[in-house]
């Protein structure tokens, strides 16, 4: 497995990570279909065998159930893994979501202690603010996060789904190691908004979640009806009505390039993300898919192939919103 420097603060990670969100429900709802705990843990262990030891979770996932699952998976082998988790979606003392974002200093300290306990570890390798608390200055939140570094509870700091101005303000308080944002052939807002240029200037690494467009780039979804009845993707404008059909036509062109190379469309999408300088964290809970995803780290794309792919969906192409209207308000 190739490794890359993530940011400029010393963190080195594999060129691909494992997104663990789908391994547990969120607020009682399945994420990308039902999860099996035994298979999920086997997926984490197989990833490690192949060199994929960078795990991404969050207290939101469950809530809290995902971190507890990871604790079972890494028990006895903590030093072999790089653990990233996130906070910000407020969880009350009854372990229920309040559906508010909380970046206040007191909550930061409360959230980290809970995550450390749930993960069964003494220190979190990469700790992200999951979403910006618009009622709390980012400086206050990052100051509290920086204190966790001094205390040894956290090693490196990250932000998720924030804009350039917020990144600059945060980075001025304490060096930010990574920005995590949705990024794929179908979602390149982070490029269009100049956010990638900002983090490159500041020496901040880039983590791409949903590099497979929430499974769309796997090629297995041919109709909105292919989503399970209670699947949250049914509420995403990108995958509804006429927009879905437009996106399917674009996907077919991407599939043709994958077929030429003798690889899967998912592998092509991951290889593109890596070629763009990101560390993708495709989510899966099945051993066969982690094996396929890790193979993608060895796929080289020529400049001509990159140009052909990006010509299918040039910057500025309308592929639909990536969240429902409420969730979009949480993305800066």
PDB file of N, CA, C and O in Angstrom, residues 243-304:
ATOM      1  N   UNK A 243     -33.097  14.372 -13.128  1.00  0.00           N
ATOM      2  CA  UNK A 243     -31.674  14.531 -12.817  1.00  0.00           C
ATOM      3  C   UNK A 243     -30.987  13.163 -12.729  1.00  0.00           C
ATOM      4  O   UNK A 243     -29.861  12.994 -13.187  1.00  0.00           O
ATOM      5  N   UNK A 244     -31.686  12.194 -12.172  1.00  0.00           N
ATOM      6  CA  UNK A 244     -31.125  10.843 -12.096  1.00  0.00           C
ATOM      7  C   UNK A 244     -30.849  10.317 -13.498  1.00  0.00           C
ATOM      8  O   UNK A 244     -29.776   9.752 -13.772  1.00  0.00           O
ATOM      9  N   UNK A 245     -31.793  10.515 -14.400  1.00  0.00           N
ATOM     10  CA  UNK A 245     -31.631  10.012 -15.768  1.00  0.00           C
ATOM     11  C   UNK A 245     -30.465  10.703 -16.481  1.00  0.00           C
ATOM     12  O   UNK A 245     -29.710  10.072 -17.220  1.00  0.00           O
ATOM     13  N   UNK A 246     -30.325  12.004 -16.259  1.00  0.00           N
ATOM     14  CA  UNK A 246     -29.182  12.730 -16.848  1.00  0.00           C
ATOM     15  C   UNK A 246     -27.868  12.172 -16.319  1.00  0.00           C
ATOM     16  O   UNK A 246     -26.904  11.984 -17.072  1.00  0.00           O
ATOM     17  N   UNK A 247     -27.842  11.897 -15.018  1.00  0.00           N
ATOM     18  CA  UNK A 247     -26.620  11.385 -14.410  1.00  0.00           C
ATOM     19  C   UNK A 247     -26.294   9.970 -14.880  1.00  0.00           C
ATOM     20  O   UNK A 247     -25.126   9.613 -15.024  1.00  0.00           O
ATOM     21  N   UNK A 248     -27.339   9.179 -15.126  1.00  0.00           N
ATOM     22  CA  UNK A 248     -27.121   7.826 -15.648  1.00  0.00           C
ATOM     23  C   UNK A 248     -26.439   7.892 -17.019  1.00  0.00           C
ATOM     24  O   UNK A 248     -25.526   7.111 -17.324  1.00  0.00           O
ATOM     25  N   UNK A 249     -26.862   8.831 -17.841  1.00  0.00           N
ATOM     26  CA  UNK A 249     -26.254   8.957 -19.173  1.00  0.00           C
ATOM     27  C   UNK A 249     -24.776   9.340 -19.080  1.00  0.00           C
ATOM     28  O   UNK A 249     -23.941   8.862 -19.853  1.00  0.00           O
ATOM     29  N   UNK A 250     -24.450  10.184 -18.105  1.00  0.00           N
ATOM     30  CA  UNK A 250     -23.053  10.551 -17.887  1.00  0.00           C
ATOM     31  C   UNK A 250     -22.266   9.347 -17.350  1.00  0.00           C
ATOM     32  O   UNK A 250     -21.126   9.108 -17.762  1.00  0.00           O
ATOM     33  N   UNK A 251     -22.899   8.604 -16.449  1.00  0.00           N
ATOM     34  CA  UNK A 251     -22.255   7.432 -15.873  1.00  0.00           C
ATOM     35  C   UNK A 251     -21.914   6.411 -16.953  1.00  0.00           C
ATOM     36  O   UNK A 251     -20.849   5.773 -16.901  1.00  0.00           O
ATOM     37  N   UNK A 252     -22.779   6.258 -17.935  1.00  0.00           N
ATOM     38  CA  UNK A 252     -22.530   5.284 -19.010  1.00  0.00           C
ATOM     39  C   UNK A 252     -21.251   5.606 -19.771  1.00  0.00           C
ATOM     40  O   UNK A 252     -20.517   4.708 -20.193  1.00  0.00           O
ATOM     41  N   UNK A 253     -20.952   6.893 -19.922  1.00  0.00           N
ATOM     42  CA  UNK A 253     -19.704   7.286 -20.596  1.00  0.00           C
ATOM     43  C   UNK A 253     -18.489   6.946 -19.736  1.00  0.00           C
ATOM     44  O   UNK A 253     -17.431   6.559 -20.249  1.00  0.00           O
ATOM     45  N   UNK A 254     -18.642   7.101 -18.415  1.00  0.00           N
ATOM     46  CA  UNK A 254     -17.553   6.742 -17.496  1.00  0.00           C
ATOM     47  C   UNK A 254     -17.351   5.227 -17.504  1.00  0.00           C
ATOM     48  O   UNK A 254     -16.217   4.732 -17.505  1.00  0.00           O
ATOM     49  N   UNK A 255     -18.443   4.489 -17.536  1.00  0.00           N
ATOM     50  CA  UNK A 255     -18.366   3.027 -17.566  1.00  0.00           C
ATOM     51  C   UNK A 255     -17.608   2.540 -18.798  1.00  0.00           C
ATOM     52  O   UNK A 255     -16.870   1.541 -18.739  1.00  0.00           O
ATOM     53  N   UNK A 256     -17.760   3.244 -19.913  1.00  0.00           N
ATOM     54  CA  UNK A 256     -17.075   2.846 -21.150  1.00  0.00           C
ATOM     55  C   UNK A 256     -15.559   2.953 -20.993  1.00  0.00           C
ATOM     56  O   UNK A 256     -14.802   2.091 -21.469  1.00  0.00           O
ATOM     57  N   UNK A 257     -15.097   3.993 -20.302  1.00  0.00           N
ATOM     58  CA  UNK A 257     -13.652   4.155 -20.077  1.00  0.00           C
ATOM     59  C   UNK A 257     -13.139   3.063 -19.141  1.00  0.00           C
ATOM     60  O   UNK A 257     -12.052   2.505 -19.339  1.00  0.00           O
ATOM     61  N   UNK A 258     -13.933   2.744 -18.108  1.00  0.00           N
ATOM     62  CA  UNK A 258     -13.542   1.671 -17.189  1.00  0.00           C
ATOM     63  C   UNK A 258     -13.421   0.350 -17.927  1.00  0.00           C
ATOM     64  O   UNK A 258     -12.464  -0.421 -17.707  1.00  0.00           O
ATOM     65  N   UNK A 259     -14.369   0.079 -18.824  1.00  0.00           N
ATOM     66  CA  UNK A 259     -14.339  -1.166 -19.593  1.00  0.00           C
ATOM     67  C   UNK A 259     -13.091  -1.243 -20.473  1.00  0.00           C
ATOM     68  O   UNK A 259     -12.473  -2.307 -20.603  1.00  0.00           O
ATOM     69  N   UNK A 260     -12.697  -0.128 -21.046  1.00  0.00           N
ATOM     70  CA  UNK A 260     -11.478  -0.077 -21.866  1.00  0.00           C
ATOM     71  C   UNK A 260     -10.255  -0.488 -21.054  1.00  0.00           C
ATOM     72  O   UNK A 260      -9.342  -1.148 -21.564  1.00  0.00           O
ATOM     73  N   UNK A 261     -10.228  -0.059 -19.782  1.00  0.00           N
ATOM     74  CA  UNK A 261      -9.080  -0.346 -18.926  1.00  0.00           C
ATOM     75  C   UNK A 261      -9.183  -1.706 -18.236  1.00  0.00           C
ATOM     76  O   UNK A 261      -8.234  -2.144 -17.568  1.00  0.00           O
ATOM     77  N   UNK A 262     -10.323  -2.362 -18.364  1.00  0.00           N
ATOM     78  CA  UNK A 262     -10.505  -3.666 -17.741  1.00  0.00           C
ATOM     79  C   UNK A 262     -10.627  -3.598 -16.230  1.00  0.00           C
ATOM     80  O   UNK A 262     -10.210  -4.512 -15.507  1.00  0.00           O
ATOM     81  N   UNK A 263     -11.207  -2.493 -15.749  1.00  0.00           N
ATOM     82  CA  UNK A 263     -11.415  -2.320 -14.306  1.00  0.00           C
ATOM     83  C   UNK A 263     -12.872  -1.966 -14.063  1.00  0.00           C
ATOM     84  O   UNK A 263     -13.622  -1.660 -15.004  1.00  0.00           O
ATOM     85  N   UNK A 264     -13.287  -1.973 -12.797  1.00  0.00           N
ATOM     86  CA  UNK A 264     -14.667  -1.594 -12.493  1.00  0.00           C
ATOM     87  C   UNK A 264     -14.804  -0.069 -12.515  1.00  0.00           C
ATOM     88  O   UNK A 264     -13.812   0.661 -12.377  1.00  0.00           O
ATOM     89  N   UNK A 265     -16.024   0.396 -12.671  1.00  0.00           N
ATOM     90  CA  UNK A 265     -16.274   1.834 -12.641  1.00  0.00           C
ATOM     91  C   UNK A 265     -15.909   2.411 -11.281  1.00  0.00           C
ATOM     92  O   UNK A 265     -15.379   3.519 -11.178  1.00  0.00           O
ATOM     93  N   UNK A 266     -16.176   1.647 -10.224  1.00  0.00           N
ATOM     94  CA  UNK A 266     -15.815   2.098  -8.876  1.00  0.00           C
ATOM     95  C   UNK A 266     -14.303   2.270  -8.749  1.00  0.00           C
ATOM     96  O   UNK A 266     -13.820   3.259  -8.182  1.00  0.00           O
ATOM     97  N   UNK A 267     -13.549   1.327  -9.274  1.00  0.00           N
ATOM     98  CA  UNK A 267     -12.093   1.428  -9.214  1.00  0.00           C
ATOM     99  C   UNK A 267     -11.592   2.636  -9.999  1.00  0.00           C
ATOM    100  O   UNK A 267     -10.670   3.330  -9.567  1.00  0.00           O
ATOM    101  N   UNK A 268     -12.200   2.894 -11.134  1.00  0.00           N
ATOM    102  CA  UNK A 268     -11.826   4.065 -11.930  1.00  0.00           C
ATOM    103  C   UNK A 268     -12.106   5.353 -11.161  1.00  0.00           C
ATOM    104  O   UNK A 268     -11.280   6.277 -11.144  1.00  0.00           O
ATOM    105  N   UNK A 269     -13.259   5.409 -10.499  1.00  0.00           N
ATOM    106  CA  UNK A 269     -13.637   6.605  -9.732  1.00  0.00           C
ATOM    107  C   UNK A 269     -12.664   6.839  -8.575  1.00  0.00           C
ATOM    108  O   UNK A 269     -12.291   7.981  -8.286  1.00  0.00           O
ATOM    109  N   UNK A 270     -12.255   5.771  -7.904  1.00  0.00           N
ATOM    110  CA  UNK A 270     -11.300   5.898  -6.804  1.00  0.00           C
ATOM    111  C   UNK A 270      -9.939   6.342  -7.325  1.00  0.00           C
ATOM    112  O   UNK A 270      -9.292   7.232  -6.759  1.00  0.00           O
ATOM    113  N   UNK A 271      -9.492   5.731  -8.440  1.00  0.00           N
ATOM    114  CA  UNK A 271      -8.195   6.083  -9.018  1.00  0.00           C
ATOM    115  C   UNK A 271      -8.172   7.546  -9.447  1.00  0.00           C
ATOM    116  O   UNK A 271      -7.146   8.236  -9.295  1.00  0.00           O
ATOM    117  N   UNK A 272      -9.298   8.042  -9.964  1.00  0.00           N
ATOM    118  CA  UNK A 272      -9.388   9.460 -10.352  1.00  0.00           C
ATOM    119  C   UNK A 272      -9.220  10.353  -9.125  1.00  0.00           C
ATOM    120  O   UNK A 272      -8.484  11.347  -9.164  1.00  0.00           O
ATOM    121  N   UNK A 273      -9.887   9.989  -8.046  1.00  0.00           N
ATOM    122  CA  UNK A 273      -9.818  10.797  -6.825  1.00  0.00           C
ATOM    123  C   UNK A 273      -8.384  10.873  -6.302  1.00  0.00           C
ATOM    124  O   UNK A 273      -7.912  11.936  -5.900  1.00  0.00           O
ATOM    125  N   UNK A 274      -7.687   9.741  -6.323  1.00  0.00           N
ATOM    126  CA  UNK A 274      -6.291   9.709  -5.869  1.00  0.00           C
ATOM    127  C   UNK A 274      -5.415  10.550  -6.794  1.00  0.00           C
ATOM    128  O   UNK A 274      -4.550  11.306  -6.342  1.00  0.00           O
ATOM    129  N   UNK A 275      -5.662  10.441  -8.108  1.00  0.00           N
ATOM    130  CA  UNK A 275      -4.884  11.220  -9.078  1.00  0.00           C
ATOM    131  C   UNK A 275      -5.073  12.721  -8.878  1.00  0.00           C
ATOM    132  O   UNK A 275      -4.182  13.516  -9.201  1.00  0.00           O
ATOM    133  N   UNK A 276      -6.204  13.109  -8.307  1.00  0.00           N
ATOM    134  CA  UNK A 276      -6.487  14.522  -8.051  1.00  0.00           C
ATOM    135  C   UNK A 276      -5.847  15.011  -6.746  1.00  0.00           C
ATOM    136  O   UNK A 276      -6.013  16.163  -6.362  1.00  0.00           O
ATOM    137  N   UNK A 277      -5.144  14.122  -6.057  1.00  0.00           N
ATOM    138  CA  UNK A 277      -4.427  14.525  -4.848  1.00  0.00           C
ATOM    139  C   UNK A 277      -5.180  14.308  -3.552  1.00  0.00           C
ATOM    140  O   UNK A 277      -4.724  14.758  -2.493  1.00  0.00           O
ATOM    141  N   UNK A 278      -6.308  13.628  -3.615  1.00  0.00           N
ATOM    142  CA  UNK A 278      -7.106  13.378  -2.413  1.00  0.00           C
ATOM    143  C   UNK A 278      -6.810  11.994  -1.847  1.00  0.00           C
ATOM    144  O   UNK A 278      -6.288  11.111  -2.541  1.00  0.00           O
ATOM    145  N   UNK A 279      -7.158  11.807  -0.577  1.00  0.00           N
ATOM    146  CA  UNK A 279      -7.172  10.480   0.039  1.00  0.00           C
ATOM    147  C   UNK A 279      -8.643  10.080   0.146  1.00  0.00           C
ATOM    148  O   UNK A 279      -9.377  10.625   0.975  1.00  0.00           O
ATOM    149  N   UNK A 280      -9.116   9.180  -0.727  1.00  0.00           N
ATOM    150  CA  UNK A 280     -10.528   8.794  -0.674  1.00  0.00           C
ATOM    151  C   UNK A 280     -10.800   7.835   0.475  1.00  0.00           C
ATOM    152  O   UNK A 280      -9.920   7.055   0.870  1.00  0.00           O
ATOM    153  N   UNK A 281     -12.004   7.899   1.016  1.00  0.00           N
ATOM    154  CA  UNK A 281     -12.404   6.970   2.086  1.00  0.00           C
ATOM    155  C   UNK A 281     -13.738   6.313   1.700  1.00  0.00           C
ATOM    156  O   UNK A 281     -14.751   6.512   2.367  1.00  0.00           O
ATOM    157  N   UNK A 282     -13.745   5.539   0.604  1.00  0.00           N
ATOM    158  CA  UNK A 282     -14.997   4.887   0.218  1.00  0.00           C
ATOM    159  C   UNK A 282     -15.509   4.010   1.347  1.00  0.00           C
ATOM    160  O   UNK A 282     -14.734   3.327   2.018  1.00  0.00           O
ATOM    161  N   UNK A 283     -16.804   4.045   1.554  1.00  0.00           N
ATOM    162  CA  UNK A 283     -17.396   3.254   2.620  1.00  0.00           C
ATOM    163  C   UNK A 283     -17.813   1.886   2.120  1.00  0.00           C
ATOM    164  O   UNK A 283     -18.346   1.761   1.015  1.00  0.00           O
ATOM    165  N   UNK A 284     -17.551   0.881   2.906  1.00  0.00           N
ATOM    166  CA  UNK A 284     -18.077  -0.443   2.616  1.00  0.00           C
ATOM    167  C   UNK A 284     -18.140  -1.236   3.907  1.00  0.00           C
ATOM    168  O   UNK A 284     -17.493  -0.891   4.900  1.00  0.00           O
ATOM    169  N   UNK A 285     -18.927  -2.288   3.885  1.00  0.00           N
ATOM    170  CA  UNK A 285     -19.013  -3.182   5.044  1.00  0.00           C
ATOM    171  C   UNK A 285     -18.889  -4.628   4.593  1.00  0.00           C
ATOM    172  O   UNK A 285     -19.305  -5.540   5.285  1.00  0.00           O
ATOM    173  N   UNK A 286     -18.309  -4.814   3.387  1.00  0.00           N
ATOM    174  CA  UNK A 286     -18.150  -6.152   2.820  1.00  0.00           C
ATOM    175  C   UNK A 286     -16.701  -6.379   2.399  1.00  0.00           C
ATOM    176  O   UNK A 286     -16.076  -5.514   1.770  1.00  0.00           O
ATOM    177  N   UNK A 287     -16.206  -7.554   2.722  1.00  0.00           N
ATOM    178  CA  UNK A 287     -14.815  -7.887   2.435  1.00  0.00           C
ATOM    179  C   UNK A 287     -14.510  -7.776   0.949  1.00  0.00           C
ATOM    180  O   UNK A 287     -13.470  -7.228   0.552  1.00  0.00           O
ATOM    181  N   UNK A 288     -15.406  -8.280   0.090  1.00  0.00           N
ATOM    182  CA  UNK A 288     -15.104  -8.285  -1.353  1.00  0.00           C
ATOM    183  C   UNK A 288     -14.926  -6.875  -1.895  1.00  0.00           C
ATOM    184  O   UNK A 288     -14.112  -6.648  -2.804  1.00  0.00           O
ATOM    185  N   UNK A 289     -15.655  -5.917  -1.342  1.00  0.00           N
ATOM    186  CA  UNK A 289     -15.533  -4.546  -1.843  1.00  0.00           C
ATOM    187  C   UNK A 289     -14.285  -3.851  -1.316  1.00  0.00           C
ATOM    188  O   UNK A 289     -13.669  -3.053  -2.031  1.00  0.00           O
ATOM    189  N   UNK A 290     -13.876  -4.155  -0.087  1.00  0.00           N
ATOM    190  CA  UNK A 290     -12.630  -3.531   0.408  1.00  0.00           C
ATOM    191  C   UNK A 290     -11.464  -4.033  -0.421  1.00  0.00           C
ATOM    192  O   UNK A 290     -10.522  -3.284  -0.732  1.00  0.00           O
ATOM    193  N   UNK A 291     -11.512  -5.288  -0.819  1.00  0.00           N
ATOM    194  CA  UNK A 291     -10.437  -5.833  -1.655  1.00  0.00           C
ATOM    195  C   UNK A 291     -10.396  -5.134  -3.009  1.00  0.00           C
ATOM    196  O   UNK A 291      -9.324  -4.756  -3.503  1.00  0.00           O
ATOM    197  N   UNK A 292     -11.556  -4.943  -3.616  1.00  0.00           N
ATOM    198  CA  UNK A 292     -11.618  -4.259  -4.914  1.00  0.00           C
ATOM    199  C   UNK A 292     -11.168  -2.800  -4.793  1.00  0.00           C
ATOM    200  O   UNK A 292     -10.459  -2.285  -5.664  1.00  0.00           O
ATOM    201  N   UNK A 293     -11.586  -2.142  -3.728  1.00  0.00           N
ATOM    202  CA  UNK A 293     -11.244  -0.730  -3.546  1.00  0.00           C
ATOM    203  C   UNK A 293      -9.743  -0.532  -3.386  1.00  0.00           C
ATOM    204  O   UNK A 293      -9.162   0.407  -3.948  1.00  0.00           O
ATOM    205  N   UNK A 294      -9.112  -1.407  -2.625  1.00  0.00           N
ATOM    206  CA  UNK A 294      -7.672  -1.255  -2.381  1.00  0.00           C
ATOM    207  C   UNK A 294      -6.866  -1.523  -3.648  1.00  0.00           C
ATOM    208  O   UNK A 294      -5.830  -0.885  -3.879  1.00  0.00           O
ATOM    209  N   UNK A 295      -7.345  -2.403  -4.505  1.00  0.00           N
ATOM    210  CA  UNK A 295      -6.684  -2.620  -5.801  1.00  0.00           C
ATOM    211  C   UNK A 295      -6.599  -1.314  -6.593  1.00  0.00           C
ATOM    212  O   UNK A 295      -5.635  -1.069  -7.325  1.00  0.00           O
ATOM    213  N   UNK A 296      -7.600  -0.461  -6.418  1.00  0.00           N
ATOM    214  CA  UNK A 296      -7.654   0.799  -7.173  1.00  0.00           C
ATOM    215  C   UNK A 296      -6.473   1.713  -6.880  1.00  0.00           C
ATOM    216  O   UNK A 296      -6.142   2.592  -7.692  1.00  0.00           O
ATOM    217  N   UNK A 297      -5.798   1.515  -5.740  1.00  0.00           N
ATOM    218  CA  UNK A 297      -4.660   2.385  -5.405  1.00  0.00           C
ATOM    219  C   UNK A 297      -3.472   2.135  -6.330  1.00  0.00           C
ATOM    220  O   UNK A 297      -2.550   2.961  -6.388  1.00  0.00           O
ATOM    221  N   UNK A 298      -3.478   1.016  -7.046  1.00  0.00           N
ATOM    222  CA  UNK A 298      -2.382   0.705  -7.969  1.00  0.00           C
ATOM    223  C   UNK A 298      -2.715   1.030  -9.420  1.00  0.00           C
ATOM    224  O   UNK A 298      -1.926   0.741 -10.322  1.00  0.00           O
ATOM    225  N   UNK A 299      -3.885   1.626  -9.646  1.00  0.00           N
ATOM    226  CA  UNK A 299      -4.299   1.945 -11.022  1.00  0.00           C
ATOM    227  C   UNK A 299      -3.800   3.341 -11.390  1.00  0.00           C
ATOM    228  O   UNK A 299      -4.128   4.323 -10.720  1.00  0.00           O
ATOM    229  N   UNK A 300      -3.014   3.414 -12.437  1.00  0.00           N
ATOM    230  CA  UNK A 300      -2.492   4.702 -12.906  1.00  0.00           C
ATOM    231  C   UNK A 300      -3.365   5.229 -14.041  1.00  0.00           C
ATOM    232  O   UNK A 300      -3.779   4.469 -14.920  1.00  0.00           O
ATOM    233  N   UNK A 301      -3.645   6.513 -13.990  1.00  0.00           N
ATOM    234  CA  UNK A 301      -4.412   7.158 -15.053  1.00  0.00           C
ATOM    235  C   UNK A 301      -3.511   8.151 -15.779  1.00  0.00           C
ATOM    236  O   UNK A 301      -2.844   8.966 -15.148  1.00  0.00           O
ATOM    237  N   UNK A 302      -3.506   8.078 -17.096  1.00  0.00           N
ATOM    238  CA  UNK A 302      -2.707   9.012 -17.885  1.00  0.00           C
ATOM    239  C   UNK A 302      -3.385  10.379 -17.912  1.00  0.00           C
ATOM    240  O   UNK A 302      -4.573  10.502 -17.587  1.00  0.00           O
ATOM    241  N   UNK A 303      -2.646  11.395 -18.292  1.00  0.00           N
ATOM    242  CA  UNK A 303      -3.238  12.735 -18.394  1.00  0.00           C
ATOM    243  C   UNK A 303      -4.372  12.735 -19.409  1.00  0.00           C
ATOM    244  O   UNK A 303      -5.379  13.432 -19.236  1.00  0.00           O
ATOM    245  N   UNK A 304      -4.220  11.932 -20.463  1.00  0.00           N
ATOM    246  CA  UNK A 304      -5.285  11.839 -21.469  1.00  0.00           C
ATOM    247  C   UNK A 304      -6.545  11.225 -20.871  1.00  0.00           C
ATOM    248  O   UNK A 304      -7.660  11.696 -21.121  1.00  0.00           O
TER     249      UNK A 304
END
